[in-house]
Each structure stands twice: as structure tokens, then as C-alpha cells.
Short mmCIF file of C-alpha atoms (C1' of nucleotides) in Angstrom, two decimals:
data_model
loop_
_atom_site.label_atom_id
_atom_site.label_comp_id
_atom_site.label_asym_id
_atom_site.label_seq_id
_atom_site.Cartn_x
_atom_site.Cartn_y
_atom_site.Cartn_z
CA MET E 16 116.75 115.31 139.83
CA SER E 17 119.56 115.02 136.84
CA ASP E 18 117.49 116.28 133.77
CA THR E 19 119.47 112.69 132.04
CA ARG E 20 118.43 110.40 134.61
CA GLN E 21 114.59 111.51 133.69
CA ARG E 22 115.40 111.33 130.04
CA LEU E 23 116.91 107.57 130.92
CA ILE E 24 113.50 106.60 132.64
CA ASP E 25 111.56 107.82 130.32
CA GLY E 26 113.15 106.41 127.40
CA ALA E 27 113.00 102.77 129.35
CA ILE E 28 109.00 103.54 129.87
CA GLU E 29 108.36 104.02 126.02
CA THR E 30 110.58 100.89 125.36
CA ILE E 31 109.57 98.63 127.35
CA ARG E 32 106.20 99.82 125.81
CA ARG E 33 106.86 99.13 122.50
CA HIS E 34 109.27 96.02 122.71
CA GLY E 35 108.18 94.50 126.05
CA ILE E 36 110.76 93.92 129.24
CA ALA E 37 112.89 91.55 127.11
CA GLY E 38 113.69 93.99 124.23
CA ALA E 39 114.46 96.50 126.55
CA SER E 40 118.20 96.95 126.43
CA THR E 41 120.58 99.80 128.03
CA ARG E 42 121.40 100.29 123.58
CA THR E 43 117.74 101.10 122.58
CA ILE E 44 116.86 103.04 125.87
CA ALA E 45 119.60 105.18 125.51
CA ALA E 46 119.18 105.52 121.55
CA THR E 47 115.29 106.51 122.69
CA ALA E 48 116.29 109.52 125.48
CA ASN E 49 118.81 110.94 122.82
CA VAL E 50 121.68 109.92 125.45
CA ASN E 51 124.69 107.93 125.44
CA GLN E 52 124.53 104.47 125.70
CA ALA E 53 127.29 104.24 129.15
CA LEU E 54 125.00 107.22 131.18
CA VAL E 55 123.23 103.74 131.91
CA PHE E 56 125.79 103.09 133.65
CA TYR E 57 127.09 106.31 135.59
CA HIS E 58 123.42 107.28 136.62
CA PHE E 59 122.23 103.80 137.35
CA GLY E 60 124.98 101.44 138.27
CA SER E 61 123.29 98.56 136.41
CA VAL E 62 120.33 98.01 133.84
CA HIS E 63 118.40 96.68 136.52
CA GLU E 64 118.01 99.84 138.73
CA LEU E 65 117.00 101.80 135.47
CA LEU E 66 114.30 98.88 134.92
CA LYS E 67 112.96 99.21 138.67
CA ALA E 68 113.11 103.16 138.86
CA ALA E 69 111.44 103.09 135.48
CA CYS E 70 108.96 100.49 136.06
CA LEU E 71 108.20 102.62 139.86
CA ALA E 72 107.74 105.59 137.61
CA ALA E 73 105.85 103.73 135.21
CA THR E 74 103.38 103.04 137.81
CA GLU E 75 103.26 105.78 139.45
CA ALA E 76 102.14 107.70 136.64
CA ARG E 77 99.61 105.31 135.21
CA LEU E 78 98.25 106.11 138.64
CA ALA E 79 98.53 109.78 139.09
CA GLY E 80 95.46 110.73 137.71
CA TYR E 81 93.32 107.31 138.61
CA THR E 82 93.38 107.34 142.57
CA GLU E 83 92.29 110.44 143.08
CA HIS E 84 88.94 109.57 140.84
CA LEU E 85 89.05 106.87 142.72
CA THR E 86 87.24 108.88 146.04
CA ASP E 87 84.54 109.86 143.38
CA VAL E 88 83.24 106.01 142.38
CA THR E 89 80.04 105.58 144.74
CA ASP E 90 79.57 102.03 143.33
CA LEU E 91 80.93 98.91 141.75
CA ARG E 92 80.39 99.41 138.38
CA GLU E 93 81.88 103.09 138.28
CA LEU E 94 85.34 101.18 139.54
CA LEU E 95 85.06 98.52 136.82
CA ALA E 96 84.80 101.40 134.35
CA LEU E 97 87.21 103.31 135.31
CA GLY E 98 89.22 100.80 135.62
CA ARG E 99 88.13 100.04 132.04
CA ARG E 100 88.91 103.67 130.93
CA LEU E 101 92.36 103.88 132.07
CA HIS E 102 92.88 100.53 130.38
CA ALA E 103 91.70 101.88 127.09
CA GLU E 104 93.62 104.59 127.73
CA GLU E 105 96.89 102.49 128.54
CA ARG E 106 96.16 100.57 125.35
CA ALA E 107 95.74 103.19 122.86
CA LEU E 108 98.93 105.02 124.87
CA GLY E 109 101.82 102.53 124.53
CA ASN E 110 100.72 98.66 123.20
CA VAL E 111 101.71 97.10 125.89
CA THR E 112 101.13 96.99 129.51
CA VAL E 113 104.16 97.70 131.52
CA LEU E 114 103.30 95.88 134.85
CA GLY E 115 101.98 93.07 133.06
CA GLN E 116 105.40 92.79 131.46
CA MET E 117 106.83 93.36 135.06
CA LEU E 118 104.91 90.63 136.29
CA ALA E 119 106.23 88.24 133.70
CA GLY E 120 109.54 89.07 134.40
CA ALA E 121 109.48 88.92 138.03
CA GLN E 122 108.85 85.45 138.16
CA THR E 123 112.11 84.46 137.20
CA ASP E 124 114.43 87.89 138.25
CA PRO E 125 114.27 88.83 142.03
CA HIS E 126 115.35 92.56 140.85
CA LEU E 127 111.93 93.10 139.33
CA ALA E 128 110.17 91.08 141.88
CA GLU E 129 110.62 93.21 144.34
CA ALA E 130 109.91 96.78 142.38
CA THR E 131 107.06 94.79 140.79
CA ALA E 132 105.99 93.95 144.81
CA ALA E 133 106.34 97.68 145.26
CA ALA E 134 104.45 98.99 142.08
CA LEU E 135 101.52 96.40 143.08
CA ALA E 136 100.82 97.75 146.31
CA LEU E 137 100.39 101.50 145.00
CA TRP E 138 97.81 100.11 143.09
CA VAL E 139 96.38 97.47 145.23
CA GLY E 140 96.25 99.47 148.47
CA PRO E 141 93.19 102.70 146.67
CA VAL E 142 91.59 99.75 145.00
CA GLU E 143 90.92 98.08 148.52
CA GLU E 144 90.19 101.43 150.28
CA THR E 145 87.40 102.21 147.40
CA ILE E 146 86.25 98.69 147.82
CA THR E 147 85.86 98.75 151.38
CA ARG E 148 84.01 102.17 151.43
CA LEU E 149 81.56 100.68 148.23
CA MET E 150 80.79 97.63 150.44
CA ALA E 151 80.71 99.36 154.14
CA ASP E 152 76.38 98.57 153.65
CA SER E 153 76.05 96.23 151.47
CA PRO E 154 74.88 92.79 152.82
CA LEU E 155 78.02 91.07 151.60
CA ALA E 156 80.13 93.39 153.75
CA GLY E 157 82.39 91.22 156.09
CA TYR E 158 81.10 88.25 154.09
CA VAL E 159 84.28 88.76 151.60
CA ASP E 160 87.44 89.56 152.58
CA THR E 161 88.03 93.70 151.05
CA ALA E 162 91.69 92.83 150.65
CA GLY E 163 91.18 89.53 148.95
CA LEU E 164 88.68 90.84 146.73
CA ALA E 165 91.15 94.14 145.63
CA ARG E 166 93.74 91.64 145.24
CA ALA E 167 91.39 89.45 142.92
CA VAL E 168 90.33 92.33 140.61
CA CYS E 169 93.92 93.68 140.41
CA ALA E 170 94.80 90.20 138.90
CA GLY E 171 91.87 90.02 136.80
CA PHE E 172 92.61 93.78 134.91
CA ILE E 173 96.37 92.35 134.62
CA GLY E 174 95.08 89.53 132.80
CA LEU E 175 92.86 91.30 130.98
CA GLU E 176 95.24 93.46 129.97
CA LEU E 177 97.74 90.79 128.79
CA PHE E 178 94.57 89.07 127.23
CA GLU E 179 93.88 91.83 125.06
CA GLY E 180 97.01 91.61 123.09
CA VAL E 181 96.33 88.09 121.79
CA ASP E 182 92.43 88.34 121.62
CA PRO E 183 90.99 91.91 122.17
CA ALA E 184 87.84 91.16 120.83
CA GLY E 185 87.71 88.55 123.78
CA ALA E 186 89.09 91.10 126.27
CA ASP E 187 86.17 92.94 125.31
CA ALA E 188 83.35 90.40 126.04
CA ALA E 189 84.99 89.70 129.44
CA LEU E 190 84.90 93.10 130.77
CA ASP E 191 80.79 93.32 129.21
CA ALA E 192 80.26 90.15 131.63
CA LEU E 193 82.09 91.60 134.59
CA ASP E 194 79.75 94.64 134.45
CA ARG E 195 77.15 92.58 134.38
CA LEU E 196 78.19 91.27 137.67
CA ALA E 197 79.26 94.10 138.80
CA ARG E 198 75.37 95.37 138.52
CA LEU E 199 74.18 92.04 140.05
CA VAL E 200 76.23 92.88 143.40
CA GLU E 201 74.42 96.71 142.74
CA VAL E 202 71.12 94.85 142.59
CA ILE E 203 71.77 92.72 145.78
CA ASP E 204 72.96 96.17 147.80
CA GLY E 205 69.30 97.66 147.26
CA LEU E 206 67.80 94.55 148.00
CA GLY E 207 64.95 95.42 151.10
CA PRO E 208 65.71 94.56 154.77
CA VAL E 209 63.74 91.54 154.66
CA ALA E 210 65.22 90.38 151.60
CA ARG E 211 68.83 91.26 153.00
CA ARG E 212 68.25 89.01 156.19
CA ALA E 213 67.27 86.68 154.08
CA LEU E 214 70.49 86.63 151.89
CA ARG E 215 72.65 86.72 154.86
CA ALA E 216 71.65 83.84 156.61
CA ARG E 217 71.42 81.78 153.52
CA LEU E 218 75.36 82.68 153.21
CA ARG E 219 76.07 82.19 156.58
CA GLY E 220 73.85 78.84 156.44
CA MET V 540 107.31 61.57 116.63
CA SER V 541 111.08 61.69 116.41
CA ASP V 542 112.44 60.95 120.18
CA THR V 543 114.88 64.19 119.65
CA ARG V 544 111.99 66.24 118.82
CA GLN V 545 110.02 65.06 122.05
CA ARG V 546 112.85 65.82 124.36
CA LEU V 547 113.84 68.83 123.06
CA ILE V 548 109.82 69.60 123.77
CA ASP V 549 110.28 68.89 127.13
CA GLY V 550 113.29 70.73 127.38
CA ALA V 551 111.72 73.88 126.01
CA ILE V 552 109.33 73.68 128.88
CA GLU V 553 110.82 73.18 131.82
CA THR V 554 113.80 75.69 130.76
CA ILE V 555 110.66 78.24 130.41
CA ARG V 556 109.44 77.21 133.99
CA ARG V 557 112.84 77.46 135.30
CA HIS V 558 114.22 80.88 133.58
CA GLY V 559 111.28 82.13 132.06
CA ILE V 560 110.75 82.72 127.59
CA ALA V 561 113.36 85.36 128.01
CA GLY V 562 115.96 82.58 129.56
CA ALA V 563 114.83 80.33 127.26
CA SER V 564 117.90 79.97 124.86
CA THR V 565 118.43 77.14 121.84
CA ARG V 566 121.81 76.29 123.77
CA THR V 567 120.06 76.30 127.50
CA ILE V 568 117.23 74.59 126.34
CA ALA V 569 119.45 71.83 124.13
CA ALA V 570 121.59 71.28 127.32
CA THR V 571 118.29 70.45 129.63
CA ALA V 572 117.34 68.21 127.00
CA ASN V 573 120.90 66.10 126.57
CA VAL V 574 120.62 67.37 122.89
CA ASN V 575 122.91 68.73 120.97
CA GLN V 576 122.10 72.29 120.24
CA ALA V 577 122.23 72.30 116.20
CA LEU V 578 119.27 69.60 116.05
CA VAL V 579 116.70 72.25 117.58
CA PHE V 580 117.72 74.07 113.83
CA TYR V 581 117.35 70.74 112.42
CA HIS V 582 114.34 69.69 113.78
CA PHE V 583 112.43 72.88 114.29
CA GLY V 584 114.14 75.47 111.89
CA SER V 585 114.16 78.25 114.28
CA VAL V 586 113.89 78.50 118.07
CA HIS V 587 110.35 80.36 117.08
CA GLU V 588 108.91 76.99 116.12
CA LEU V 589 110.69 75.25 118.96
CA LEU V 590 108.84 77.46 121.53
CA LYS V 591 105.07 77.74 119.60
CA ALA V 592 105.35 73.99 119.73
CA ALA V 593 106.58 73.35 123.59
CA CYS V 594 104.31 76.29 124.35
CA LEU V 595 100.99 74.28 122.77
CA ALA V 596 102.55 70.93 124.04
CA ALA V 597 102.72 72.07 127.77
CA THR V 598 99.26 74.01 127.68
CA GLU V 599 97.87 70.44 126.49
CA ALA V 600 99.32 68.66 128.86
CA ARG V 601 98.40 71.00 131.50
CA LEU V 602 95.40 70.52 130.37
CA ALA V 603 95.20 67.18 129.97
CA GLY V 604 93.80 65.83 133.26
CA TYR V 605 91.89 68.91 134.02
CA THR V 606 89.10 69.34 130.94
CA GLU V 607 87.75 65.75 131.78
CA HIS V 608 86.98 66.66 135.76
CA LEU V 609 84.98 69.60 134.11
CA THR V 610 82.14 67.50 133.30
CA ASP V 611 82.03 66.16 136.81
CA VAL V 612 81.54 69.95 137.87
CA THR V 613 78.36 70.38 139.40
CA ASP V 614 78.58 74.31 140.49
CA LEU V 615 80.77 77.21 140.34
CA ARG V 616 82.59 76.54 143.54
CA GLU V 617 84.01 73.13 142.78
CA LEU V 618 85.33 74.82 139.41
CA LEU V 619 86.82 77.37 141.37
CA ALA V 620 88.22 74.96 143.48
CA LEU V 621 89.38 72.75 140.21
CA GLY V 622 91.53 75.32 139.16
CA ARG V 623 92.77 76.22 142.15
CA ARG V 624 94.36 72.49 142.81
CA LEU V 625 95.58 72.93 138.95
CA HIS V 626 96.92 76.06 139.83
CA ALA V 627 98.83 74.87 142.88
CA GLU V 628 100.27 71.89 141.15
CA GLU V 629 101.34 73.86 138.27
CA ARG V 630 102.96 76.01 140.98
CA ALA V 631 104.56 73.64 142.95
CA LEU V 632 105.80 71.72 139.88
CA GLY V 633 107.45 74.30 137.67
CA ASN V 634 107.71 77.39 139.51
CA VAL V 635 106.49 79.77 136.59
CA THR V 636 103.81 79.58 134.66
CA VAL V 637 104.07 78.68 130.99
CA LEU V 638 101.24 80.67 129.81
CA GLY V 639 101.98 83.62 131.79
CA GLN V 640 104.65 84.17 129.96
CA MET V 641 103.62 83.27 126.31
CA LEU V 642 101.04 85.96 127.07
CA ALA V 643 103.73 88.12 128.31
CA GLY V 644 105.50 87.47 125.20
CA ALA V 645 103.27 87.60 122.80
CA GLN V 646 102.36 91.65 123.44
CA THR V 647 105.68 91.88 121.32
CA ASP V 648 106.20 88.61 118.83
CA PRO V 649 103.62 87.80 116.58
CA HIS V 650 105.13 84.40 116.20
CA LEU V 651 104.60 84.16 120.35
CA ALA V 652 101.31 85.24 119.19
CA GLU V 653 99.83 82.66 117.37
CA ALA V 654 100.42 80.12 119.22
CA THR V 655 99.33 81.83 122.61
CA ALA V 656 96.06 82.37 121.04
CA ALA V 657 95.83 79.15 120.11
CA ALA V 658 96.56 77.67 123.69
CA LEU V 659 94.10 80.20 124.87
CA ALA V 660 91.43 78.92 123.04
CA LEU V 661 92.29 75.59 124.00
CA TRP V 662 91.72 76.21 127.87
CA VAL V 663 88.45 79.13 126.99
CA GLY V 664 86.71 76.40 125.07
CA PRO V 665 85.92 73.58 127.87
CA VAL V 666 85.56 76.55 130.54
CA GLU V 667 82.81 78.06 128.58
CA GLU V 668 80.93 75.11 128.02
CA THR V 669 81.46 74.00 131.64
CA ILE V 670 79.99 77.65 132.71
CA THR V 671 77.47 77.53 129.94
CA ARG V 672 75.99 74.14 131.10
CA LEU V 673 76.16 75.41 134.87
CA MET V 674 74.97 78.42 134.53
CA ALA V 675 71.75 76.86 132.25
CA ASP V 676 69.27 77.35 135.11
CA SER V 677 70.38 79.68 137.09
CA PRO V 678 68.01 83.23 137.25
CA LEU V 679 71.47 84.57 135.58
CA ALA V 680 71.14 82.69 132.62
CA GLY V 681 71.01 85.15 129.46
CA TYR V 682 72.19 87.68 131.47
CA VAL V 683 75.86 87.29 131.99
CA ASP V 684 77.56 86.14 128.46
CA THR V 685 79.01 82.63 129.28
CA ALA V 686 81.66 83.39 126.49
CA GLY V 687 82.83 86.67 127.94
CA LEU V 688 82.18 85.09 131.23
CA ALA V 689 84.40 82.45 130.70
CA ARG V 690 87.12 84.66 129.57
CA ALA V 691 87.28 86.84 132.34
CA VAL V 692 87.81 83.57 134.43
CA CYS V 693 90.71 82.43 132.49
CA ALA V 694 92.00 85.82 132.06
CA GLY V 695 91.63 86.43 135.98
CA PHE V 696 93.53 82.74 136.60
CA ILE V 697 96.39 83.86 134.66
CA GLY V 698 96.40 87.37 136.70
CA LEU V 699 96.41 85.35 139.77
CA GLU V 700 99.59 82.99 138.56
CA LEU V 701 101.76 85.91 137.67
CA PHE V 702 100.02 87.89 140.80
CA GLU V 703 101.47 84.72 143.03
CA GLY V 704 105.10 84.71 141.81
CA VAL V 705 105.16 87.98 143.63
CA ASP V 706 102.83 87.99 146.49
CA PRO V 707 101.67 84.77 147.28
CA ALA V 708 99.51 85.28 150.42
CA GLY V 709 97.56 88.00 148.68
CA ALA V 710 96.77 85.68 145.86
CA ASP V 711 95.59 83.21 148.17
CA ALA V 712 93.62 86.21 149.97
CA ALA V 713 92.33 86.84 146.29
CA LEU V 714 91.38 83.19 145.99
CA ASP V 715 89.62 82.71 149.15
CA ALA V 716 87.15 85.82 147.81
CA LEU V 717 87.02 84.57 144.50
CA ASP V 718 85.02 81.65 146.60
CA ARG V 719 83.32 83.53 148.58
CA LEU V 720 81.67 85.10 145.22
CA ALA V 721 81.10 81.90 143.85
CA ARG V 722 79.18 80.76 146.82
CA LEU V 723 76.87 83.83 146.37
CA VAL V 724 76.00 82.53 143.13
CA GLU V 725 75.51 79.07 144.14
CA VAL V 726 73.09 81.08 146.79
CA ILE V 727 71.26 82.81 143.89
CA ASP V 728 71.22 79.61 142.23
CA GLY V 729 69.52 78.38 144.92
CA LEU V 730 66.57 81.06 145.17
CA GLY V 731 62.86 80.14 144.99
CA PRO V 732 60.44 80.72 142.42
CA VAL V 733 58.70 83.88 143.44
CA ALA V 734 62.74 85.21 144.72
CA ARG V 735 64.30 84.22 141.11
CA ARG V 736 61.33 86.42 139.45
CA ALA V 737 62.35 89.43 141.38
CA LEU V 738 65.85 89.28 140.92
CA ARG V 739 65.53 89.01 137.20
CA ALA V 740 62.65 91.77 137.29
CA ARG V 741 65.45 93.89 138.90
CA LEU V 742 68.76 92.93 136.86
CA ARG V 743 66.11 93.67 133.72
CA GLY V 744 65.00 97.10 135.32
"C1'" DC L 1327 143.05 132.12 132.86
"C1'" DT L 1328 143.90 127.59 135.95
"C1'" DG L 1329 142.49 124.08 138.27
"C1'" DC L 1330 139.03 120.80 139.70
"C1'" DG L 1331 134.98 117.58 140.13
"C1'" DA L 1332 130.82 116.04 137.89
"C1'" DT L 1333 129.70 114.82 133.49
"C1'" DT L 1334 129.65 113.09 128.41
"C1'" DT L 1335 131.60 110.46 124.80
"C1'" DG L 1336 133.66 106.68 121.86
"C1'" DA L 1337 135.70 102.38 121.86
"C1'" DG L 1338 136.24 97.99 123.44
"C1'" DC L 1339 135.91 93.66 126.17
"C1'" DG L 1340 134.11 88.96 127.13
"C1'" DA L 1341 129.85 86.56 127.35
"C1'" DC L 1342 125.98 84.99 124.87
"C1'" DC L 1343 122.44 84.66 121.21
"C1'" DG L 1344 120.50 82.51 116.42
"C1'" DC L 1345 121.50 80.14 113.02
"C1'" DT L 1346 124.96 77.93 109.14
"C1'" DC L 1347 127.84 74.16 107.61
"C1'" DA L 1348 131.04 70.52 106.45
"C1'" DA L 1349 131.68 66.31 108.56
"C1'" DT L 1350 130.63 62.06 110.83
"C1'" DC L 1351 127.60 58.45 112.26
"C1'" DG L 1352 124.76 54.31 112.21
"C1'" DG L 1353 121.11 51.77 109.81
"C1'" DT L 1354 119.10 50.11 105.36
"C1'" DT L 1355 119.45 48.60 100.77
"C1'" DC L 1356 121.75 46.54 97.32
"C1'" DG Q 603 131.69 45.53 100.94
"C1'" DA Q 604 129.51 49.83 98.53
"C1'" DA Q 605 125.97 53.27 97.80
"C1'" DC Q 606 122.55 56.02 100.03
"C1'" DC Q 607 120.74 58.77 103.42
"C1'" DG Q 608 118.35 60.66 107.71
"C1'" DA Q 609 120.11 62.25 112.26
"C1'" DT Q 610 123.95 64.13 114.86
"C1'" DT Q 611 128.18 66.59 115.66
"C1'" DG Q 612 131.52 70.47 116.72
"C1'" DA Q 613 133.17 74.42 115.24
"C1'" DG Q 614 132.70 78.93 113.85
"C1'" DC Q 615 130.12 83.40 111.87
"C1'" DG Q 616 127.79 88.00 112.67
"C1'" DG Q 617 125.65 90.42 115.47
"C1'" DT Q 618 124.13 91.95 120.29
"C1'" DC Q 619 124.04 92.04 125.30
"C1'" DG Q 620 125.81 94.08 130.13
"C1'" DC Q 621 129.56 96.68 131.19
"C1'" DT Q 622 134.29 98.93 131.48
"C1'" DC Q 623 137.45 102.82 131.01
"C1'" DA Q 624 140.61 106.34 129.66
"C1'" DA Q 625 139.90 110.53 127.47
"C1'" DA Q 626 137.27 114.46 126.70
"C1'" DT Q 627 133.83 118.21 127.84
"C1'" DC Q 628 131.43 121.36 130.68
"C1'" DG Q 629 130.02 124.62 134.62
"C1'" DC Q 630 131.64 127.00 138.42
"C1'" DA Q 631 135.02 128.53 141.90
"C1'" DG Q 632 139.79 130.74 143.25
#
DNA sequence: CTGCGATTTGAGCGACCGCTCAATCGGTTC
DNA sequence: GAACCGATTGAGCGGTCGCTCAAATCGCAG
């Protein structure tokens, strides 16, 4: 891996964090990376390819210290707290969430859509595994599709990250509310055998 | 209200839907509206002001047939189904969700952030009222902050709308999972007095 | 040192951006 | 008809965009 390539990717990530996808031009990226602007095209061919590589790298870096912690999670509230901590770190570090910018751009840019789908899969996969594991001995197992639930959780976090940029207090209140709901599920999981049977019957009926 | 003003706003909304916020230039907007480009600045002063007006108008139009239906909603699943229907209509109509684009842009553009906050408030308010009403006689009343819950719901929908542009099947699975969860809450709300007391005690403990 | 391929550089092309401006138009008033 | 005024027009300014290109520079094999 060329040194210049890596510096361009790092510069692109930082530029997206500071100015959003729309503000990530080849000139600002190159300036941030302390590299000649024409090298973007020598190494990546187009600004799209650089952005794709940068977005994937940003997602991988973001998830690097996250996926391994997922295996330690023992209940839903911990999963939520882990996401919340990561979310706060991301916010403190770089202001703008890269995945949110990618998703918004992906709505109209096929190049970005491809990279975004790949980045999302990197995130959704481990979350789904964790949720499946957590729900294994819950009365809700088999009742809620874990794949759908994982996507709902991830989508919710992305929405909240975007929310945070406009109404930080509201986003915090939303996270508190979700924490309460997670506790509710925890309580349900702690039900005795009689109550479990009753609940499952009600859910089926 | 000048006819030209309204046509520019409509053109701006359509342009954002088709090309995203980043692709909504004064020239494309004016062309879509069949209006001279310079009139953007005569009527709105700047492209920012036009986008602000357009985003607010889009949100109002979106909520027009929605808020009134909220008063008919009698349980959480209906609220979800209503959001889902609106979401599908939006997608069928214009490809790109305007609020999602606004939120993404608002992360780095203060002008847009102001308008986005206003638009969000238009949406969150009625949802919060509805949720508060629905939860009034639930065992969960007072346990979950309705303001936070409303924001979580709205943020989740925005995340899902963005998700839909990249992975439609995944977004659908997520909505199905949320529907199941809503049904769970419904079951909880239908608990008898003994079970309610037991649940509340567990939630407190 | 010479030659050569890989890398880097600065300049610049055409296209589009937000925005300005003098000129023009159309309706109202005297 | 003349004077007036809000609305509209087309041209164009300065600036940034993605991208190209010939020339310069570098590390290395012969």
C-alpha cells in the first residue's frame, strides 16, 4: 500500500467528517492530506473511487474496536450502551458521522450506494449475530426476526446520529427512552416459566 | 403568494427528490420550475433561503394528510402502519426523502440546520402527542419518557428511509420486526391488573 | 553515470456554481 | 399618451469543480 494512497484516504475521511460528503472535493482532500491534487486521479482514477475507499476504510476503522466488544455483550442494554458509547466517541472525534453522509449521498449516487451497502453489511452482520445470541433463550425468540431487528437497530442509530447534529438534547432523550425499552425486554426475558408460556400464547393469539 | 414563488418552491422540492440536496442548484431548480434562474435571487435572496422554504413546505405537505390521521390511531401498530404507508407513498412519489437529505446537509450547513430543526419539530410534536395518548393507560406510562420515545421513533423512520435507498428488502424486514415489537407492547397493555402490578414492580426494581 | 519506469508537480481546460446587473416587459395611474 | 413600478430576462462576473497533461523528479538496475 502506497503511503500517498493511505494519506489520501485519511484526508478524505477527515474532510468528510468536517465538511460532509458534498464538501469533500479533490482539492480540499488533497490539501488536508498534504498531497498534490492530481495524485487523487493517479492513484484512484476518480473522486468517486477515492470516496468509496475512504468510506469503507472509515467504517472498518469505526467497527474495529466495536465488533470484538460485541462478543462480551450479555444483554440488550449493554448492546445499546456500547452503541451509545461508540456514537459519543464518533461525535467527539469527528462531528459528522460518515455513514450518515454516505447513506444520504447513496440515495442519488449509484457509485456511493454500492460502497454504502458494503459498509452497512459490515456493521449489520455482527449486530445481527449478537442480537440472535441474546435472544436465544428469550420468550421472544422466533417471534421477532433477528435480521429485521438488527437492521432496525442500525437504522435507528443512523437516524439518531443525524438527529444529534440538529437536536442533541432530543437525541439524548431518545437514547434514554430506548434504554428503558431495552430494560423492558430484559424484564420479559427474566419471566418465570408460567408467565413465559402465557406471554407466548398471547403473542401467538 | 406570488405564482413564481410557489413554482420555485415546487421545483426545488422536485429537484431535491430527484437529485438530492447537493444536486439542487439554482439552474436545475429554475429549469424544473420553468422559470428564469435569476428569479431565485429576486424572490428569495439566496439559494439557501429557497431551500429552507422548500424543505419546510415539503415537510408541511408531507404531514398534511398525516397529522389528522394520527388522532384516529388507537394503538402502536396502527401508528407504525400509518408511518409505513406514508413512507411507502413518499418513496413511490419521489425516490428521495427530503427530510433525510435535509438532516444530512444540516450536519455541516447552519442555514439548513435551522430549517431542519423547524421541520423536525413539525413532525415530532404530533407523534409525541399520539404516543402520550396511546400510553396513557399502559403499564409503561411514566416509565418511558414520551418525548424521548417520539424522537426515537422519528429518528428510526428517518434512518429506515435512508436505509431503503440502499437495501429495500432490509428496510422492509426492519419494519416487520418493529411491527412485532409494537404487538408486544400491545400485549403488555392488555395485561390484567395482577400482571400489570407485577410488571411495574419488576420495572422499578 | 546512464537509462527507465514509477511517482509527483503545476498549469490549465471546460463545465457548473451562486450571484449581479442593466435592460425590458406588462399592468396601473394620472 | 406618459410616467411609474414590480416582475422578468439574458448576459456575464468570479470562483470552484473534476479531470488531463506535459514536464520534472525520484529510486533503482545496468
